[in-house]
Amino acid sequence: MAVGITVAANKGGVGKTLITLNLAGSIRKSFPDAKILVVDTDAQGNTTKSFRVKIKNDQNTIYDVFMGNATVEETIVHTYDNLIDVLPANADNNYLEFDKMEEFRDTILEWFVDLVKKFKENISELMTLEGLKKKMNKHIDPSSNYFNALEGTFDNVQDKYDFIIFDTPPELKQVTSSVLSIADVVLVPYEPDLNGVDGVTHLISRVNTLKDKYNPDLRIGGVLANKVYNTNLHAKMINTMMKYTNRNNYHYFDTEIPRSISFADKLVRSGMPITMSAPENKFSQNFYKLLNEMNEIGLLTKDGTILEIPNQLYLNVEEDE
Ligand SMILES: Nc1ncnc2c1ncn2[C@@H]1O[C@H](COP(=O)(O)OP(=O)(O)OP(=O)(O)O)[C@@H](O)[C@H]1O
Ligand SMILES: [Mg+2]
């Protein structure tokens, strides 16, 4: 059974995609036999492109999985690496909320017609919002599969992969909620600036709501600082965040991802995550450290078991930036 790991933040540019890609890369190198599925759910398609996947016009994407037009198996594509598959996304996903809303409206109308037929003798019971809501709870709730639209869609591929890693868009609406409703672990990255801390508390509160409603087994893996710079502001914000996670019993990752200008260039030039092209690189090593830390707290398995890492690539060399 694959463990489902997602990276989520309601803010853009905090490194969700970077972390997804390099987590996949570090897992690939550390567990040479592991099969990995990387799922892109962001209309920007950055993860898809980073694995050099090009989507043709009529090709299925995550949009089709959300809409129920195609299965996950029909949508997965192979990459240059025989142990990494990608479930691609493209700009179609921008229309998802709109199209789902239309589908949702039709569901409500059908439901209403059924209800009127059923209660035509006591139609007055349906004539107030309260009355309608009561019937809705009793019979069907048309909104019940809106925020967990991916429910069951990955069941058929659970045994084909060891790790399923989801990249999400910078929002907390239908797409991210649906991913959180089926994942096992969520990592929460943030940039330690003035708004970063607020973003994390909002996200975690939303995660807890979804957890209660749809996915009680979801584990908040921890809060992870990215783009860390050696400034007073960052030090102060990190301190605030650590206090918050401590108080609320969430893990705060000891691993920090520093801001590094040179690595982005490397990712583009080599066409693969830097953790794959250059595991010993100083920037890559942060992700290997993160992988070890995730393993130590049982985040790499569904049941919290700690794994033996067959190919240990974390060199544990402390260097100055
Ligand atoms: N530690 C870092 N050092 C330097 N640049 C970084 C770092 N992390 C991310 N970046 C850069 O910041 C930009 C945003 O990163 P990324 O795309 O991973 O964020 P994101 O959260 O996925 O954004 P979005 O919400 O738009 O999908 C990218 O150009 C990326 O190369
Ligand atoms: Mg992204």
mmCIF file of N, CA, C and O and ligand atoms in Angstrom, residues 11-18 42 44 170 226-227 257-260 263 283, ligand 1:
data_model
loop_
_atom_site.group_PDB
_atom_site.id
_atom_site.type_symbol
_atom_site.label_atom_id
_atom_site.label_comp_id
_atom_site.label_asym_id
_atom_site.label_seq_id
_atom_site.Cartn_x
_atom_site.Cartn_y
_atom_site.Cartn_z
ATOM 1 N N LYS A 11 -0.560 29.680 0.237
ATOM 2 C CA LYS A 11 0.190 30.792 -0.316
ATOM 3 C C LYS A 11 1.019 30.317 -1.509
ATOM 4 O O LYS A 11 1.524 29.193 -1.493
ATOM 5 N N GLY A 12 1.161 31.177 -2.498
ATOM 6 C CA GLY A 12 1.998 30.826 -3.641
ATOM 7 C C GLY A 12 3.469 31.043 -3.319
ATOM 8 O O GLY A 12 3.812 31.815 -2.431
ATOM 9 N N GLY A 13 4.312 30.340 -4.031
ATOM 10 C CA GLY A 13 5.744 30.607 -3.979
ATOM 11 C C GLY A 13 6.479 30.187 -2.723
ATOM 12 O O GLY A 13 7.612 30.588 -2.515
ATOM 13 N N VAL A 14 5.857 29.366 -1.881
ATOM 14 C CA VAL A 14 6.545 28.967 -0.645
ATOM 15 C C VAL A 14 7.381 27.696 -0.827
ATOM 16 O O VAL A 14 8.041 27.254 0.111
ATOM 17 N N GLY A 15 7.327 27.129 -2.010
ATOM 18 C CA GLY A 15 8.192 25.983 -2.290
ATOM 19 C C GLY A 15 7.482 24.638 -2.341
ATOM 20 O O GLY A 15 8.139 23.588 -2.277
ATOM 21 N N LYS A 16 6.182 24.631 -2.498
ATOM 22 C CA LYS A 16 5.454 23.356 -2.564
ATOM 23 C C LYS A 16 6.007 22.468 -3.685
ATOM 24 O O LYS A 16 6.296 21.302 -3.468
ATOM 25 N N THR A 17 6.133 23.080 -4.859
ATOM 26 C CA THR A 17 6.582 22.294 -6.017
ATOM 27 C C THR A 17 8.031 21.851 -5.843
ATOM 28 O O THR A 17 8.369 20.687 -6.081
ATOM 29 N N LEU A 18 8.851 22.782 -5.394
ATOM 30 C CA LEU A 18 10.256 22.440 -5.160
ATOM 31 C C LEU A 18 10.379 21.260 -4.182
ATOM 32 O O LEU A 18 11.156 20.330 -4.399
ATOM 33 N N ASP A 42 -1.894 21.083 -9.793
ATOM 34 C CA ASP A 42 -1.868 22.533 -9.992
ATOM 35 C C ASP A 42 -1.964 22.870 -11.479
ATOM 36 O O ASP A 42 -1.190 22.343 -12.286
ATOM 37 N N GLN A 44 -0.911 25.215 -13.043
ATOM 38 C CA GLN A 44 0.344 25.734 -13.605
ATOM 39 C C GLN A 44 1.178 24.620 -14.229
ATOM 40 O O GLN A 44 2.041 24.875 -15.054
ATOM 41 N N PRO A 170 -1.784 26.818 -4.904
ATOM 42 C CA PRO A 170 -1.745 27.709 -3.732
ATOM 43 C C PRO A 170 -3.146 28.143 -3.302
ATOM 44 O O PRO A 170 -3.518 29.301 -3.430
ATOM 45 N N ASN A 226 11.148 27.233 4.520
ATOM 46 C CA ASN A 226 11.856 27.267 3.238
ATOM 47 C C ASN A 226 12.308 28.697 2.953
ATOM 48 O O ASN A 226 11.762 29.650 3.498
ATOM 49 N N LYS A 227 13.279 28.821 2.066
ATOM 50 C CA LYS A 227 13.855 30.116 1.669
ATOM 51 C C LYS A 227 14.401 30.851 2.894
ATOM 52 O O LYS A 227 14.223 32.071 3.033
ATOM 53 N N ILE A 257 15.200 24.617 4.772
ATOM 54 C CA ILE A 257 15.703 24.757 3.404
ATOM 55 C C ILE A 257 16.144 26.212 3.219
ATOM 56 O O ILE A 257 15.322 27.124 3.290
ATOM 57 N N PRO A 258 17.432 26.416 3.011
ATOM 58 C CA PRO A 258 17.905 27.799 2.868
ATOM 59 C C PRO A 258 17.517 28.395 1.521
ATOM 60 O O PRO A 258 17.228 27.658 0.575
ATOM 61 N N ARG A 259 17.496 29.707 1.441
ATOM 62 C CA ARG A 259 17.305 30.349 0.149
ATOM 63 C C ARG A 259 18.607 30.185 -0.642
ATOM 64 O O ARG A 259 19.680 30.494 -0.140
ATOM 65 N N SER A 260 18.480 29.646 -1.824
ATOM 66 C CA SER A 260 19.676 29.442 -2.628
ATOM 67 C C SER A 260 19.387 29.833 -4.064
ATOM 68 O O SER A 260 18.452 29.319 -4.676
ATOM 69 N N PHE A 263 20.599 27.001 -7.101
ATOM 70 C CA PHE A 263 20.016 25.677 -7.330
ATOM 71 C C PHE A 263 18.966 25.680 -8.442
ATOM 72 O O PHE A 263 18.846 24.740 -9.202
ATOM 73 N N PHE A 283 22.820 21.897 -1.473
ATOM 74 C CA PHE A 283 21.383 22.205 -1.431
ATOM 75 C C PHE A 283 20.552 20.924 -1.373
ATOM 76 O O PHE A 283 19.591 20.816 -0.600
HETATM 77 N N1 LIG B 1 14.887 27.581 -1.074
HETATM 78 C C1 LIG B 1 14.755 28.296 -2.183
HETATM 79 N N2 LIG B 1 15.762 29.101 -2.612
HETATM 80 C C2 LIG B 1 15.638 29.832 -3.731
HETATM 81 N N3 LIG B 1 14.570 29.835 -4.532
HETATM 82 C C3 LIG B 1 13.539 29.061 -4.157
HETATM 83 C C4 LIG B 1 13.561 28.244 -2.982
HETATM 84 N N4 LIG B 1 12.387 27.589 -2.870
HETATM 85 C C5 LIG B 1 11.665 27.959 -3.941
HETATM 86 N N5 LIG B 1 12.343 28.827 -4.708
HETATM 87 C C6 LIG B 1 11.894 29.480 -5.955
HETATM 88 O O1 LIG B 1 10.710 30.196 -5.656
HETATM 89 C C7 LIG B 1 9.767 30.036 -6.677
HETATM 90 C C8 LIG B 1 8.514 29.372 -6.095
HETATM 91 O O2 LIG B 1 8.826 28.038 -5.688
HETATM 92 P P1 LIG B 1 7.793 26.875 -5.943
HETATM 93 O O3 LIG B 1 7.325 26.926 -7.353
HETATM 94 O O4 LIG B 1 8.368 25.617 -5.468
HETATM 95 O O5 LIG B 1 6.640 27.365 -4.970
HETATM 96 P P2 LIG B 1 5.137 26.911 -4.933
HETATM 97 O O6 LIG B 1 4.716 27.009 -3.535
HETATM 98 O O7 LIG B 1 4.987 25.613 -5.616
HETATM 99 O O8 LIG B 1 4.454 28.052 -5.818
HETATM 100 P P3 LIG B 1 2.969 27.998 -6.428
HETATM 101 O O9 LIG B 1 2.072 28.208 -5.279
HETATM 102 O O10 LIG B 1 2.939 29.122 -7.421
HETATM 103 O O11 LIG B 1 2.786 26.664 -7.051
HETATM 104 C C9 LIG B 1 10.417 29.203 -7.761
HETATM 105 O O12 LIG B 1 10.967 30.048 -8.728
HETATM 106 C C10 LIG B 1 11.499 28.463 -7.022
HETATM 107 O O13 LIG B 1 12.578 28.140 -7.874
#
